[in-house]
Amino acid sequence: MKERILQTLRDLRAYALEKGYEISLFYHEEDSYLMRFANSAISLNTNEHLIRLDITAYSGRKRASFELITDLAKLDEMKRGIDTAAEMVEHAMPLTYQPTVAAYADSFADESGYDQALAQLSNAERLDYFNTVAGDLETDQLKLSGIFSSGTNVLAAITTRSEHTQYFKTSDAQVTAVLAHEAEKWEIIAEQSAYRKPDLEPAALNRELSFLLDRFQQDPRQQLPTGSYDIVFGPAAIADMVHFMNWIGFSGGSMKRGFSFVAEDKLGQKVFSDKVTLVDDPRLLDTYPFKRDFMGMERNPFAFFDQGVFKGFAWFQDDADEFGAQPSGHTVMHKSLHLHPGEVKAASLEELVRMPRQKDVLYIPFLHYMNIVNPSKGVITGSSRFGALLLKADGSVVVPFNVRLTQSLLDIFGDKVAWLSQDTVACNQSQSYGARNPVAYVVPRFMQVDGLEISHSNPSF
Amino acid sequence: MLDQIRQQIDRVKGMGATYVDCRWYPFEEQNYLLMWNGNLKVTAASRESGMGIRVLYKGAWGFSASSDMGDIAAVFDKALDNARTAAERVTFPVRLAEKDILQASFTSPSRVNPFEVPLNEKVAFLKAMDDKLNQKGVFQRSADLSFMRKQIVFVDSEGSEIEKNITEVFSSLEVNGLDAQGMSHERKYKLNRQGDTRGWESINPALFGENAERIVRELNEMLAAEDCPKEDRSVILLPGIMYLQTHETIGHALELDRILGYELAYAGGSFVTLDDFGRLRYGSGKLTARADATLPNSPGSFGYDDDGVPAQDNVLIDKGILVGAITGRQMVEEANVKAKRQIFDGSGGANRATSFYRVPIERMTNINIDPGSDGSLDDIIANTERGIVMDGDRSWSIGSNREQFHFGTEIGWLVDDGKITKVVKNATYKGDTVKFWNSLSAVGDESTWQVQLVNNCGKGQPNQVMQLGHGIPVCRFDNTRIGE
């Protein structure tokens, strides 16, 4: 199949050259499966097999693109797509800068993130997995929800600048399991991310849910007063905040457009706590990495923050072209972000709860519906969800109703950071809008930040 | 193709399926252009075709989709196979509310097909808008055009066959500026419903030109303004933010699949329970909200939903009391059984899918608020002692059960003793949903009512983006926390 895909791209390139077009071709093939659970049943079992071809035509400083959902057998349709893009570009308006067309120096293929056993999971295996996660936790009132999303992604590219091709193939799985109390409206969650089949451990999710379930069923509930708290964030919350930082923190284009809380003069300056080191590390297979970007640049570990010091912006090729910057190998669908661990031993929620503490600590595993309130100040807002706990100094546990946090990322990752855990987790951040694009960040399992403000507190679940 | 589809539906029914439907998209095309700071950054088009098959087997859904029309039997088989697996874990067997069997068609109103307008004409429009926006104080500026056109052929095993031809047009202008402290602020104009049709004729250069001048002027006023105070005031929401308040805290909260727990692992649930219908005082007596898919010329009006049910106008909240929800065939049956009473009389016709490769789910249609009797915007301001007028959607974050929210708006105008006193920046407000809607103290008349278009409502797993509308008046809410 790989050779058929690449030969199709070479044939299309030959067609474009014959017609005198300047083009780049980006092939995306997904085989996606999603089993969705709700109310302890499979509410939907779905799959799609889709092939997209994205054609970008260039003419001097003009650029236009045409995408079609197609099939490898439809070469004529793809050629017509090339004609359409070439016709569109003639009517486009020149950019004020020269867009760069990739010229691959050699052919490159990476299938290191592909695991056939994961890619070929059966319906029965997905169902078995969820049945193991559920174990005997479900009751008339406690209902299981979640997803088991898995699939294969193939990306390939060629341009008229060179005969060489790029090819990437990955497998991925994202599991979310939620137990929700129908009458009381509380929910707890356990998640898993996998790039190979052995990463799937349903028993581990069952253990996590069991522990949280005990807390939610046995411990008192409480509306927290608003005000200052020492907060331990769980991996999903940390990954989500890193995701927003990726957007409004260290993107060169966002910075130039005034949509970033990190200015150019912060290069080499301390921005965050010296406990914070954030690296784009394409060596980490559990992040579904790109070892080369779509311009053909080799990707190596790239530090954005090293012990709190800002080291550099990520420059997407088009932003680099527009603002006269050097591209940094970040012309990819996603980065492989790794927030380095700290020194505190806490490898599970159980261990976190058992840790001795001088003050009450609020544990927030998940921030729901996070959004940017003020990009220039890095202010974000979101609500706790899925199993927040107030860990009291005396060792007892209280289950708080959900709270809202509206705070700057500069504070959250700044000098208020108390500690990060030694243990890290690959936290799946994939969305299924449009083309499949598996993405995960590796983050510490826990990060404690002292003195953050809770601005709103729910009176009930 | 239609004959093949009918044959396959019969074949799969013969294999034990209790219901089968097919949505065949002979084509769906899109065109998107974005001009940013004078650069035509995006000139993009796309075209796709394919079909999605939904099979109900022993009370469970299976779905499969493909763009490969060469072997459609395989797609039907896969959908059945998926349903058979799903049937191994059923807690409430799916059943579908009765519906009329229809042979019908629907075409959205459009005079000039935007896909037949030459590209250079579209580019010229964007360039003209870019020139208008390129003014003092503007640091970043953008103008975009987005067009969609699709044909959907729906066939089901109950005998319905419906063809839909839908054209959508969206467009917006945006300016950003930096204040003296280097903080970024934005102001936008989004095309709302214009006239009776929504083809290329919706793109009225004079209208856009006026609004370009307005948003530049307002941006500059904001750049010189103080921050929004942190205090309690009455908030007067203009349509540019009132639509979002309605969308997030009435629309999503009243999707019946959310209420029944079908979105719990992702988008969230709803504070609303089945016991609340007919009983919950959702808002003050001034609030009447409806899901109206019959409103002419809106993306939330589509003739027939993807269950094959005709579009309807259903009241959701009647003078403050919760009476209805956004519903499809499956969920109303389940809700009535679980509530042990007849809350819903059949499907509300709101089950839609974003594309051939996604399954239909409950989606907003046009979630509207009826105009009130509190006069014009000027009247409402004149009758407000201590308030703030807000407009524009800058950020939004809502609790997982839609029980509370935090909205950031683009601009605020403080009101004291019935008069606007000054512009403020970073105008935000927050609240608890039911308490907030019960603080609704004024609803503007027809002069304040307009239909805002939404092209990016996200929901579901796999994720889906849907187009819809909100017909809303200016509204005032009392004792609201602002500036946090």
PDB file of N, CA, C and O in Angstrom, chain B residues 315-342:
ATOM      1  N   VAL B 315     -41.636  25.418  21.355  1.00  0.00           N
ATOM      2  CA  VAL B 315     -41.318  26.285  22.496  1.00  0.00           C
ATOM      3  C   VAL B 315     -40.493  25.484  23.508  1.00  0.00           C
ATOM      4  O   VAL B 315     -40.833  24.346  23.841  1.00  0.00           O
ATOM      5  N   LEU B 316     -39.419  26.075  23.969  1.00  0.00           N
ATOM      6  CA  LEU B 316     -38.556  25.438  24.966  1.00  0.00           C
ATOM      7  C   LEU B 316     -38.853  25.974  26.367  1.00  0.00           C
ATOM      8  O   LEU B 316     -38.920  25.220  27.337  1.00  0.00           O
ATOM      9  N   ILE B 317     -38.968  27.289  26.447  1.00  0.00           N
ATOM     10  CA  ILE B 317     -39.228  27.941  27.734  1.00  0.00           C
ATOM     11  C   ILE B 317     -40.387  28.908  27.508  1.00  0.00           C
ATOM     12  O   ILE B 317     -40.295  29.800  26.646  1.00  0.00           O
ATOM     13  N   ASP B 318     -41.475  28.700  28.257  1.00  0.00           N
ATOM     14  CA  ASP B 318     -42.677  29.502  28.053  1.00  0.00           C
ATOM     15  C   ASP B 318     -42.864  30.431  29.248  1.00  0.00           C
ATOM     16  O   ASP B 318     -43.171  29.972  30.348  1.00  0.00           O
ATOM     17  N   LYS B 319     -42.652  31.701  29.012  1.00  0.00           N
ATOM     18  CA  LYS B 319     -42.761  32.713  30.084  1.00  0.00           C
ATOM     19  C   LYS B 319     -41.984  32.270  31.326  1.00  0.00           C
ATOM     20  O   LYS B 319     -42.456  32.349  32.458  1.00  0.00           O
ATOM     21  N   GLY B 320     -40.807  31.749  31.080  1.00  0.00           N
ATOM     22  CA  GLY B 320     -39.900  31.405  32.168  1.00  0.00           C
ATOM     23  C   GLY B 320     -39.944  29.951  32.586  1.00  0.00           C
ATOM     24  O   GLY B 320     -39.036  29.485  33.276  1.00  0.00           O
ATOM     25  N   ILE B 321     -40.975  29.202  32.203  1.00  0.00           N
ATOM     26  CA  ILE B 321     -41.095  27.808  32.637  1.00  0.00           C
ATOM     27  C   ILE B 321     -40.558  26.873  31.542  1.00  0.00           C
ATOM     28  O   ILE B 321     -40.922  26.987  30.372  1.00  0.00           O
ATOM     29  N   LEU B 322     -39.730  25.915  31.955  1.00  0.00           N
ATOM     30  CA  LEU B 322     -39.166  24.944  31.009  1.00  0.00           C
ATOM     31  C   LEU B 322     -40.262  24.006  30.505  1.00  0.00           C
ATOM     32  O   LEU B 322     -40.920  23.330  31.316  1.00  0.00           O
ATOM     33  N   VAL B 323     -40.435  23.953  29.186  1.00  0.00           N
ATOM     34  CA  VAL B 323     -41.483  23.083  28.642  1.00  0.00           C
ATOM     35  C   VAL B 323     -40.995  22.159  27.526  1.00  0.00           C
ATOM     36  O   VAL B 323     -41.680  21.207  27.171  1.00  0.00           O
ATOM     37  N   GLY B 324     -39.837  22.410  26.955  1.00  0.00           N
ATOM     38  CA  GLY B 324     -39.418  21.602  25.811  1.00  0.00           C
ATOM     39  C   GLY B 324     -37.924  21.430  25.732  1.00  0.00           C
ATOM     40  O   GLY B 324     -37.173  21.987  26.545  1.00  0.00           O
ATOM     41  N   ALA B 325     -37.496  20.632  24.748  1.00  0.00           N
ATOM     42  CA  ALA B 325     -36.071  20.364  24.567  1.00  0.00           C
ATOM     43  C   ALA B 325     -35.778  20.234  23.077  1.00  0.00           C
ATOM     44  O   ALA B 325     -36.691  20.251  22.242  1.00  0.00           O
ATOM     45  N   ILE B 326     -34.499  20.097  22.774  1.00  0.00           N
ATOM     46  CA  ILE B 326     -34.045  19.899  21.391  1.00  0.00           C
ATOM     47  C   ILE B 326     -33.948  18.391  21.186  1.00  0.00           C
ATOM     48  O   ILE B 326     -33.136  17.729  21.851  1.00  0.00           O
ATOM     49  N   THR B 327     -34.768  17.854  20.301  1.00  0.00           N
ATOM     50  CA  THR B 327     -34.972  16.399  20.304  1.00  0.00           C
ATOM     51  C   THR B 327     -34.946  15.761  18.921  1.00  0.00           C
ATOM     52  O   THR B 327     -35.222  16.394  17.912  1.00  0.00           O
ATOM     53  N   GLY B 328     -34.653  14.462  18.937  1.00  0.00           N
ATOM     54  CA  GLY B 328     -34.765  13.608  17.763  1.00  0.00           C
ATOM     55  C   GLY B 328     -35.607  12.391  18.094  1.00  0.00           C
ATOM     56  O   GLY B 328     -36.135  12.262  19.211  1.00  0.00           O
ATOM     57  N   ARG B 329     -35.711  11.463  17.161  1.00  0.00           N
ATOM     58  CA  ARG B 329     -36.644  10.322  17.315  1.00  0.00           C
ATOM     59  C   ARG B 329     -36.266   9.406  18.476  1.00  0.00           C
ATOM     60  O   ARG B 329     -37.133   8.896  19.168  1.00  0.00           O
ATOM     61  N   GLN B 330     -34.968   9.141  18.634  1.00  0.00           N
ATOM     62  CA  GLN B 330     -34.549   8.173  19.658  1.00  0.00           C
ATOM     63  C   GLN B 330     -34.769   8.707  21.069  1.00  0.00           C
ATOM     64  O   GLN B 330     -35.335   8.032  21.928  1.00  0.00           O
ATOM     65  N   MET B 331     -34.299   9.924  21.313  1.00  0.00           N
ATOM     66  CA  MET B 331     -34.236  10.422  22.682  1.00  0.00           C
ATOM     67  C   MET B 331     -35.621  10.688  23.281  1.00  0.00           C
ATOM     68  O   MET B 331     -35.825  10.513  24.482  1.00  0.00           O
ATOM     69  N   VAL B 332     -36.579  11.118  22.456  1.00  0.00           N
ATOM     70  CA  VAL B 332     -37.904  11.394  23.038  1.00  0.00           C
ATOM     71  C   VAL B 332     -38.536  10.121  23.578  1.00  0.00           C
ATOM     72  O   VAL B 332     -39.213  10.134  24.620  1.00  0.00           O
ATOM     73  N   GLU B 333     -38.306   9.010  22.888  1.00  0.00           N
ATOM     74  CA  GLU B 333     -38.863   7.740  23.372  1.00  0.00           C
ATOM     75  C   GLU B 333     -38.251   7.366  24.709  1.00  0.00           C
ATOM     76  O   GLU B 333     -38.949   6.991  25.653  1.00  0.00           O
ATOM     77  N   GLU B 334     -36.933   7.470  24.781  1.00  0.00           N
ATOM     78  CA  GLU B 334     -36.237   7.093  26.016  1.00  0.00           C
ATOM     79  C   GLU B 334     -36.652   8.020  27.171  1.00  0.00           C
ATOM     80  O   GLU B 334     -36.877   7.573  28.293  1.00  0.00           O
ATOM     81  N   ALA B 335     -36.752   9.311  26.865  1.00  0.00           N
ATOM     82  CA  ALA B 335     -37.087  10.287  27.918  1.00  0.00           C
ATOM     83  C   ALA B 335     -38.481  10.017  28.468  1.00  0.00           C
ATOM     84  O   ALA B 335     -38.690  10.043  29.690  1.00  0.00           O
ATOM     85  N   ASN B 336     -39.422   9.764  27.596  1.00  0.00           N
ATOM     86  CA  ASN B 336     -40.797   9.529  28.065  1.00  0.00           C
ATOM     87  C   ASN B 336     -40.872   8.293  28.966  1.00  0.00           C
ATOM     88  O   ASN B 336     -41.555   8.297  29.984  1.00  0.00           O
ATOM     89  N   VAL B 337     -40.147   7.239  28.567  1.00  0.00           N
ATOM     90  CA  VAL B 337     -40.167   6.015  29.384  1.00  0.00           C
ATOM     91  C   VAL B 337     -39.497   6.275  30.733  1.00  0.00           C
ATOM     92  O   VAL B 337     -40.033   5.916  31.784  1.00  0.00           O
ATOM     93  N   LYS B 338     -38.331   6.928  30.691  1.00  0.00           N
ATOM     94  CA  LYS B 338     -37.597   7.146  31.952  1.00  0.00           C
ATOM     95  C   LYS B 338     -38.327   8.123  32.874  1.00  0.00           C
ATOM     96  O   LYS B 338     -38.236   8.010  34.096  1.00  0.00           O
ATOM     97  N   ALA B 339     -39.043   9.068  32.283  1.00  0.00           N
ATOM     98  CA  ALA B 339     -39.781  10.034  33.103  1.00  0.00           C
ATOM     99  C   ALA B 339     -41.098   9.459  33.611  1.00  0.00           C
ATOM    100  O   ALA B 339     -41.741  10.038  34.480  1.00  0.00           O
ATOM    101  N   LYS B 340     -41.491   8.341  33.031  1.00  0.00           N
ATOM    102  CA  LYS B 340     -42.786   7.707  33.361  1.00  0.00           C
ATOM    103  C   LYS B 340     -43.943   8.671  33.111  1.00  0.00           C
ATOM    104  O   LYS B 340     -44.953   8.675  33.843  1.00  0.00           O
ATOM    105  N   ARG B 341     -43.776   9.532  32.127  1.00  0.00           N
ATOM    106  CA  ARG B 341     -44.874  10.408  31.700  1.00  0.00           C
ATOM    107  C   ARG B 341     -44.554  10.886  30.282  1.00  0.00           C
ATOM    108  O   ARG B 341     -43.397  10.814  29.831  1.00  0.00           O
ATOM    109  N   GLN B 342     -45.573  11.377  29.622  1.00  0.00           N
ATOM    110  CA  GLN B 342     -45.402  11.798  28.228  1.00  0.00           C
ATOM    111  C   GLN B 342     -44.948  13.262  28.202  1.00  0.00           C
ATOM    112  O   GLN B 342     -45.772  14.168  28.158  1.00  0.00           O
TER     113      GLN B 342
END
